[in-house]
Short mmCIF file of N, CA, C and O in Angstrom, two decimals:
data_model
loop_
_atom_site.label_atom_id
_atom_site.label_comp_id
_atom_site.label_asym_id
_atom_site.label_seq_id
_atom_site.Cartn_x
_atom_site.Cartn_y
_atom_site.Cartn_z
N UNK F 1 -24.93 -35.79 -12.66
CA UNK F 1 -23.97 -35.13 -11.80
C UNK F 1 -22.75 -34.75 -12.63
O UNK F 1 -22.34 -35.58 -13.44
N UNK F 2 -21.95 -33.24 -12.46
CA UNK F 2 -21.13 -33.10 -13.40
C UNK F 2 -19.49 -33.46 -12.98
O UNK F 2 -19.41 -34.35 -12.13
N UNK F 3 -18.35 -32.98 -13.40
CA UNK F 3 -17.46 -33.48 -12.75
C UNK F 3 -16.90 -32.38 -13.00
O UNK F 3 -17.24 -31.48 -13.77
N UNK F 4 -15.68 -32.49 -12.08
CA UNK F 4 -14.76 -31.29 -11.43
C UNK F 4 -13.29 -31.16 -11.61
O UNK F 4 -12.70 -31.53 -10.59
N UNK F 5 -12.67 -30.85 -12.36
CA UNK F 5 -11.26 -30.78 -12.64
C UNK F 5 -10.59 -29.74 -11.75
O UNK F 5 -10.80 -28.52 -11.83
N UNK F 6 -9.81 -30.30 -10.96
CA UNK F 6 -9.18 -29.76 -10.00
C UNK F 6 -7.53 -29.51 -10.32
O UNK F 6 -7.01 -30.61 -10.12
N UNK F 7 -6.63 -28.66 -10.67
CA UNK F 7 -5.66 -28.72 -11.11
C UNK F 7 -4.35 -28.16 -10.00
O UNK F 7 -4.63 -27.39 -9.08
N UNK F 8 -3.31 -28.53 -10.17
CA UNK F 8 -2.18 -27.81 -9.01
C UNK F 8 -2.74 -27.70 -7.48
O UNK F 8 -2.94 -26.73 -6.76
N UNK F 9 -2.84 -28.64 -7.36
CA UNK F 9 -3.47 -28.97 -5.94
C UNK F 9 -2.23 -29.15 -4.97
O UNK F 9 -1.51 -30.10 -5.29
N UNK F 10 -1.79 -28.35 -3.71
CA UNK F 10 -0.66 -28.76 -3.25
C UNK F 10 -0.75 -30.22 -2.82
O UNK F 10 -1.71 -31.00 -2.78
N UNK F 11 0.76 -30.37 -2.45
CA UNK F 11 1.14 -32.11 -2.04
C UNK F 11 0.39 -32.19 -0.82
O UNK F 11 -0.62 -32.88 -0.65
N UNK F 12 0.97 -31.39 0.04
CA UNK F 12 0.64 -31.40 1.13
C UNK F 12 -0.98 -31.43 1.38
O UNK F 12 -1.28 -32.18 2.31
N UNK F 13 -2.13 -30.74 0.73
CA UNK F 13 -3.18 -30.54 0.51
C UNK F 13 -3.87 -31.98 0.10
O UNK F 13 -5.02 -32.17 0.50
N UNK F 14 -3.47 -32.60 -0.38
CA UNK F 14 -3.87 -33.80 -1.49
C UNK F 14 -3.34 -35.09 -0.29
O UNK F 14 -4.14 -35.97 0.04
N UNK F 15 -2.07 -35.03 0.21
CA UNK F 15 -2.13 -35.83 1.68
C UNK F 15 -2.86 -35.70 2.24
O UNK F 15 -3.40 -36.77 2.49
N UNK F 16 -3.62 -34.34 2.99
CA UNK F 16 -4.37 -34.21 3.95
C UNK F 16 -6.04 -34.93 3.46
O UNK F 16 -7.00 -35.22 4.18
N UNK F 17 -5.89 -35.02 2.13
CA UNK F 17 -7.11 -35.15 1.69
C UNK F 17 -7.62 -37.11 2.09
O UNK F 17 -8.53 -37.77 2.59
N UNK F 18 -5.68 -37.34 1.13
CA UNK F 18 -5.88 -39.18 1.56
C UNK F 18 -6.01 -39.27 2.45
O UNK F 18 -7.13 -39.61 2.82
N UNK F 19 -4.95 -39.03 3.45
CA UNK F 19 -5.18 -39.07 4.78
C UNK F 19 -6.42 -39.20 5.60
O UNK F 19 -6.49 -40.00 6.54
N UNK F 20 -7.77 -38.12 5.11
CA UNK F 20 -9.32 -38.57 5.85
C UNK F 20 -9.92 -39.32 5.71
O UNK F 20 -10.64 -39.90 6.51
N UNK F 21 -9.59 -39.64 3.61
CA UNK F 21 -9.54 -40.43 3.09
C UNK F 21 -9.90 -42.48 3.89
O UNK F 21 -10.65 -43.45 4.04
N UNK F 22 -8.63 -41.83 4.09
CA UNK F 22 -8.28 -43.80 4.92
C UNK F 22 -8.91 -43.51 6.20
O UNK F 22 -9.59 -44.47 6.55
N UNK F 23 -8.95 -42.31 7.26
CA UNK F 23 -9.30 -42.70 8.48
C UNK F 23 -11.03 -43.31 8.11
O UNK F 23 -11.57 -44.26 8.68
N UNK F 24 -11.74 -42.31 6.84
CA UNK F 24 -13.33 -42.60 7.33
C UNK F 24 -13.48 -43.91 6.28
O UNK F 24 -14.53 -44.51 6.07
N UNK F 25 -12.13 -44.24 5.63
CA UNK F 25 -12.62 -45.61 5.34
C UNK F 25 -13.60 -45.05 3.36
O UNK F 25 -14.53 -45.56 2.73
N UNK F 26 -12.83 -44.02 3.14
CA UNK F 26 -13.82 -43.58 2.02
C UNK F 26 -12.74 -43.38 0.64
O UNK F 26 -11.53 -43.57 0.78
N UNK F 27 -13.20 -43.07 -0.38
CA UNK F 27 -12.53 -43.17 -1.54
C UNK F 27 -11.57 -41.75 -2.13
O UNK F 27 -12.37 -40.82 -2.18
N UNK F 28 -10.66 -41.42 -2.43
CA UNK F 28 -10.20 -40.07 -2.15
C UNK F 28 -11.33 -38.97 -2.55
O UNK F 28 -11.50 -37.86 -2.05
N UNK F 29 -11.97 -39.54 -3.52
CA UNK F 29 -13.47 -38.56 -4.48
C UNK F 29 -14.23 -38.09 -3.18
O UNK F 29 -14.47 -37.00 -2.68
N UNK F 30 -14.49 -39.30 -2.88
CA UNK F 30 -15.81 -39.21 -2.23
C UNK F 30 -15.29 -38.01 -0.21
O UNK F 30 -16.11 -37.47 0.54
N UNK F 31 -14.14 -38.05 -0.10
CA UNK F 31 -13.38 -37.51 0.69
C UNK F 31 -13.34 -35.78 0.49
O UNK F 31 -13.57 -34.87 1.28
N UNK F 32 -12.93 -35.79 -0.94
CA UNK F 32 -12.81 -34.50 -1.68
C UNK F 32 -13.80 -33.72 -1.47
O UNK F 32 -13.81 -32.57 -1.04
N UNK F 33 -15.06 -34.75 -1.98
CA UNK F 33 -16.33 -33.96 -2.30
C UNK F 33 -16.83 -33.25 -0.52
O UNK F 33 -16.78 -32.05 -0.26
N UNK F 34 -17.23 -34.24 0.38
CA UNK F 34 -16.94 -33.76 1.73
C UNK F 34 -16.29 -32.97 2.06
O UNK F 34 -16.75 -32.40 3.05
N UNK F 35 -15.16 -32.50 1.67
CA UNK F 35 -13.72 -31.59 2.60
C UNK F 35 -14.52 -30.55 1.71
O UNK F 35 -14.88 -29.56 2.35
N UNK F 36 -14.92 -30.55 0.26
CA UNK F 36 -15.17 -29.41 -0.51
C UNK F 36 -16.60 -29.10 0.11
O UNK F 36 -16.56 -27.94 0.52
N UNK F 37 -17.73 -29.61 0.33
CA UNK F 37 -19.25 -29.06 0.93
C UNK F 37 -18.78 -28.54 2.01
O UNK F 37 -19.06 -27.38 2.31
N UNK F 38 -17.97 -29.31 2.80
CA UNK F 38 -17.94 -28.56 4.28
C UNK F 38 -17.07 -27.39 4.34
O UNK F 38 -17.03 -26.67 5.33
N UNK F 39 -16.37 -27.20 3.32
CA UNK F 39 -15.60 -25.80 3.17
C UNK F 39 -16.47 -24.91 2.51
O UNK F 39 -16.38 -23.76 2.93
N UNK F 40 -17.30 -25.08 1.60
CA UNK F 40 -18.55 -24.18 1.41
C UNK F 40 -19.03 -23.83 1.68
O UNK F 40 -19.32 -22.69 1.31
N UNK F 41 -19.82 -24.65 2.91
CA UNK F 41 -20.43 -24.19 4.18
C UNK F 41 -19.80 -23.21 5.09
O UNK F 41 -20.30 -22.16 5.48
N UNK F 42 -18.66 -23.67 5.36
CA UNK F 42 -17.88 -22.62 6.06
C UNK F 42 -17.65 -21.24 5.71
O UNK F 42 -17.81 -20.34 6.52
N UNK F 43 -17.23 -21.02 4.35
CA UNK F 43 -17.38 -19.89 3.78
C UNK F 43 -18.53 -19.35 3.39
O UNK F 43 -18.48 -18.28 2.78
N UNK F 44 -19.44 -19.79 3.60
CA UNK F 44 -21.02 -19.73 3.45
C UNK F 44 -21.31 -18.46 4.85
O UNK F 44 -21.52 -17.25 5.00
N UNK F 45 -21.14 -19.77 5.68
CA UNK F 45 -21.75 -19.53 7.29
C UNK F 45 -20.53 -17.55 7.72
O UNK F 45 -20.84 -16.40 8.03
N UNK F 46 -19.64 -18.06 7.53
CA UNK F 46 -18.61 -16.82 7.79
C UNK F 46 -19.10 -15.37 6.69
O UNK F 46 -19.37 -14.27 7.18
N UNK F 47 -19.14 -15.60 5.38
CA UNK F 47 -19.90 -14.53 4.89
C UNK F 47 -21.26 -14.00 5.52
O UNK F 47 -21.27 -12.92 6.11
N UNK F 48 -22.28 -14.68 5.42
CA UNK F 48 -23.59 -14.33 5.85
C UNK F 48 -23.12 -13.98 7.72
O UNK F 48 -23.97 -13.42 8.42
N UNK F 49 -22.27 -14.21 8.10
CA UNK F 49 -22.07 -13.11 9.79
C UNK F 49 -21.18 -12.18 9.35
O UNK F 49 -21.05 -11.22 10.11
N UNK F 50 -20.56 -12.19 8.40
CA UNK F 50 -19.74 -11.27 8.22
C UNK F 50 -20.47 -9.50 7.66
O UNK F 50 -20.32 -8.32 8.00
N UNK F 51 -21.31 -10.30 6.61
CA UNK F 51 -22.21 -9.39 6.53
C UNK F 51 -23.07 -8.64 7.48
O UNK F 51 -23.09 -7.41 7.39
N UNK F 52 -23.65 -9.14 8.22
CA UNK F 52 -24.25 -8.58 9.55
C UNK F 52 -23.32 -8.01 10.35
O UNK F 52 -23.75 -7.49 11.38
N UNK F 53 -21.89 -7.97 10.10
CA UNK F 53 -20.90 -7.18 10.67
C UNK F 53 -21.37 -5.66 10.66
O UNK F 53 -22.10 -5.26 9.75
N UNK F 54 -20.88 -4.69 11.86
CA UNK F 54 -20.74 -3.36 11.49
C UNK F 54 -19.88 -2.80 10.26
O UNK F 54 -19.17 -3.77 9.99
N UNK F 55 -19.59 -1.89 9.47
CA UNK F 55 -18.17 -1.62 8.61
C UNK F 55 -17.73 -2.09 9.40
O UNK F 55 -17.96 -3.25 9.73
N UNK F 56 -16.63 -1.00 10.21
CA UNK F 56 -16.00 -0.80 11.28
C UNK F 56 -15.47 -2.32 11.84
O UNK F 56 -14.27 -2.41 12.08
N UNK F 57 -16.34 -3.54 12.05
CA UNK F 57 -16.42 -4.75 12.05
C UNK F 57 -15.66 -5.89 11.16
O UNK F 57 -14.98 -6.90 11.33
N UNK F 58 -16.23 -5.09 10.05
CA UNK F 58 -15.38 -6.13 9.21
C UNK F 58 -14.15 -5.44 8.63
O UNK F 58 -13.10 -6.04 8.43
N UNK F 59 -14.36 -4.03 8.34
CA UNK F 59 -12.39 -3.59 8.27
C UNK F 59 -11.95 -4.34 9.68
O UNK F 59 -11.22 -5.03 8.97
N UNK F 60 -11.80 -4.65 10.52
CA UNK F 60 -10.83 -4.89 11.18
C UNK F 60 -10.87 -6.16 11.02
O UNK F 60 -9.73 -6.63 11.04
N UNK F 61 -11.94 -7.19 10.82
CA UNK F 61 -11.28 -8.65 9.83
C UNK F 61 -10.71 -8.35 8.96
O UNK F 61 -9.49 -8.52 9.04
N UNK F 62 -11.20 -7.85 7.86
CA UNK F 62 -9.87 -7.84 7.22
C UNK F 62 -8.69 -7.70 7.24
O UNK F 62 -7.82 -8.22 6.54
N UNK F 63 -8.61 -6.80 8.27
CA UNK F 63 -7.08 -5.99 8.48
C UNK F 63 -6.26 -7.10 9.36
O UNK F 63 -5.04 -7.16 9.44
N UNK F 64 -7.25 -8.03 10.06
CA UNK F 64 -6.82 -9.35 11.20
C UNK F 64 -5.33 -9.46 11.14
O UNK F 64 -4.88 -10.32 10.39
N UNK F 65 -4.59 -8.81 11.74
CA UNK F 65 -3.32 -9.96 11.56
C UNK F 65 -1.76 -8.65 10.56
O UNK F 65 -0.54 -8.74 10.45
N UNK F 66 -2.61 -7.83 10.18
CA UNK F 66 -1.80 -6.71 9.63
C UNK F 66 -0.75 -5.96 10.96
O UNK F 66 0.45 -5.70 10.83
N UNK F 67 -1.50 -5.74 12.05
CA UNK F 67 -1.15 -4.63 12.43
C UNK F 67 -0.10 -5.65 13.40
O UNK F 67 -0.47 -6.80 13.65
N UNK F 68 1.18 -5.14 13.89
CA UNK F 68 1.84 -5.51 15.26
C UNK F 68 1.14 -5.74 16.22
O UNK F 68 1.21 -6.76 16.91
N UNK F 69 0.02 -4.39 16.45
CA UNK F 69 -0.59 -4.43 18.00
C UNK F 69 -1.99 -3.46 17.93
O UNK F 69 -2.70 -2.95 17.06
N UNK F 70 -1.96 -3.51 18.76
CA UNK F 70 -3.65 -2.69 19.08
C UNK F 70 -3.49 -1.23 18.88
O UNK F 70 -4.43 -0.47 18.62
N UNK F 71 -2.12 -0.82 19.02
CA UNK F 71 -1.89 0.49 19.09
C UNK F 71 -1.71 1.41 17.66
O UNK F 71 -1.76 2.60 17.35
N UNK F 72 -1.56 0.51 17.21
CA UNK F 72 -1.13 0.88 15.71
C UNK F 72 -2.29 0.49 14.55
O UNK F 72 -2.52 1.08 13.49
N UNK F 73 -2.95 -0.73 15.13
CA UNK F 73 -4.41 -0.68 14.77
C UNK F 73 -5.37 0.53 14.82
O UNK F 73 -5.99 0.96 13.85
N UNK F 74 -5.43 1.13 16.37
CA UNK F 74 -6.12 1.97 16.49
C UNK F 74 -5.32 3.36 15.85
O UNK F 74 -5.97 4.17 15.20
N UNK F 75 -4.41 3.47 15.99
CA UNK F 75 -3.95 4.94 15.23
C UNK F 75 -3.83 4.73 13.54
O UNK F 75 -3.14 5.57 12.96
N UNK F 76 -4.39 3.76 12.81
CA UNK F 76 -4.19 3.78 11.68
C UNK F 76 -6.46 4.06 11.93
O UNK F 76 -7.12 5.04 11.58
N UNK F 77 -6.69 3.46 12.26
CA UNK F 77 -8.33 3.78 12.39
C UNK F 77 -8.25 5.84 12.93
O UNK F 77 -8.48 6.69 12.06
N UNK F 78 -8.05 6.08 13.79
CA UNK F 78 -7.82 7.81 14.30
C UNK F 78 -7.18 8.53 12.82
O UNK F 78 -7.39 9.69 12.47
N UNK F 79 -6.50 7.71 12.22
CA UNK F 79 -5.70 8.52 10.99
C UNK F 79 -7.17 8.33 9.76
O UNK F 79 -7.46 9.29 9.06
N UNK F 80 -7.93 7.09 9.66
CA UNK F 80 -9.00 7.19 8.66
C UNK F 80 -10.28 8.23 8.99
O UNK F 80 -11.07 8.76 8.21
N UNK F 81 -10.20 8.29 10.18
CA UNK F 81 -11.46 9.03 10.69
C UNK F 81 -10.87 10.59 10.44
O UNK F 81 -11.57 11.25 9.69
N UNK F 82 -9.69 11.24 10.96
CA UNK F 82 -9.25 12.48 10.52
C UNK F 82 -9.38 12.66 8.85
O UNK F 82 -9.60 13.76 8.35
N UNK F 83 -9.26 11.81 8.29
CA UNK F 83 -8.73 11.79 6.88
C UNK F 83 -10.67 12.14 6.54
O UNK F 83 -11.21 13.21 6.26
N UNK F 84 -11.12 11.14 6.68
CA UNK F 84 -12.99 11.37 6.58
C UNK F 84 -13.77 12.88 6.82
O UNK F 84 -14.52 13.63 6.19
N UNK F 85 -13.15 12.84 8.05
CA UNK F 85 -13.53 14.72 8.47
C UNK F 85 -13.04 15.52 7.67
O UNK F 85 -13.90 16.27 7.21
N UNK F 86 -11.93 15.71 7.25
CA UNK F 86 -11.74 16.28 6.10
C UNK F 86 -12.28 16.28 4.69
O UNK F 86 -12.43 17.15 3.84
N UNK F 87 -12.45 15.33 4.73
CA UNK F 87 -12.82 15.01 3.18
C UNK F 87 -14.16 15.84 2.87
O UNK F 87 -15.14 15.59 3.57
N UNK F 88 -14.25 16.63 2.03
CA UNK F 88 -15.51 17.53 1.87
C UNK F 88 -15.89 17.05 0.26
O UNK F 88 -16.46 17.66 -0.63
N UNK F 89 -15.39 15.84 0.31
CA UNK F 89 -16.16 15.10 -1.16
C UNK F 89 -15.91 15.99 -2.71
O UNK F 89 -14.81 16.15 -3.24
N UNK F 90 -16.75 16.31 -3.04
CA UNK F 90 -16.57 16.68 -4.73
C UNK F 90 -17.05 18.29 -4.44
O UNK F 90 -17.79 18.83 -3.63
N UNK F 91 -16.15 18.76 -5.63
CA UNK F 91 -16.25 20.48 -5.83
C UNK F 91 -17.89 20.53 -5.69
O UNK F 91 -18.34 19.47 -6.11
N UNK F 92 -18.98 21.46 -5.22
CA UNK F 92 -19.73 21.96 -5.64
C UNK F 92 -19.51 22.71 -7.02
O UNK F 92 -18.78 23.67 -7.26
N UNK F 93 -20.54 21.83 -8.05
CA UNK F 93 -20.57 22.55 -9.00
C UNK F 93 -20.57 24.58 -9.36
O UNK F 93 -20.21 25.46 -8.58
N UNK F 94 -20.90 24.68 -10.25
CA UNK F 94 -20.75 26.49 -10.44
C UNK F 94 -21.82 26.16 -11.70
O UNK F 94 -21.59 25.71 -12.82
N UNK F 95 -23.63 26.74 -10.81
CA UNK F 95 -24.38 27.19 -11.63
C UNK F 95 -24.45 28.36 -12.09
O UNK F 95 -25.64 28.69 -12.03
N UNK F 96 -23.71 29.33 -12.61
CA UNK F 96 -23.76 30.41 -12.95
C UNK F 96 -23.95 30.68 -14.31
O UNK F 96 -24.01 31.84 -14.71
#
């Protein structure tokens, strides 16, 4: 089994860690290693649905939390879709 150097770990982060630490009665390592699989998983489980997202789906996760409101969400989406219709992509070359 290999080992893991973990560096600049916040305070606060490294409490939360003792902290589960003492409730499950476990060693801070052995705490770590747990908080770290089950956060893998998590980011595991959230990619693989994320993927099965529509685009459309996951720009607006991403965007989660950007916009003030719905309104400005949706008129920044009405402004990408105008911008798309326009877009007539790359010069047609000139076989001549």
């Amino acid at each position: 089994m290999g080992d893991l150097l973990i560096r600049n770990i916040p305070e606060a982060l490294r409490a939360d860690i003792e902290a589960l630490a003492r409730r499950k009665g476990q060693s801070l390592s052995e705490a770590a290693r747990e908080a770290l699989r089950a956060g893998v998983a998590a980011v595991g489980k959230a990619t693989e649905e994320n993927d099965r997202l529509p685009a459309g789906d996951r720009l607006k996760a991403i965007f989660a939390g950007v916009f003030e409101s719905d309104d400005e969400a949706e008129a920044f989406q009405k402004e990408l879709e105008a911008m798309r219709r326009n877009d007539i992509g790359r010069p047609v070359p000139d076989f001549e």
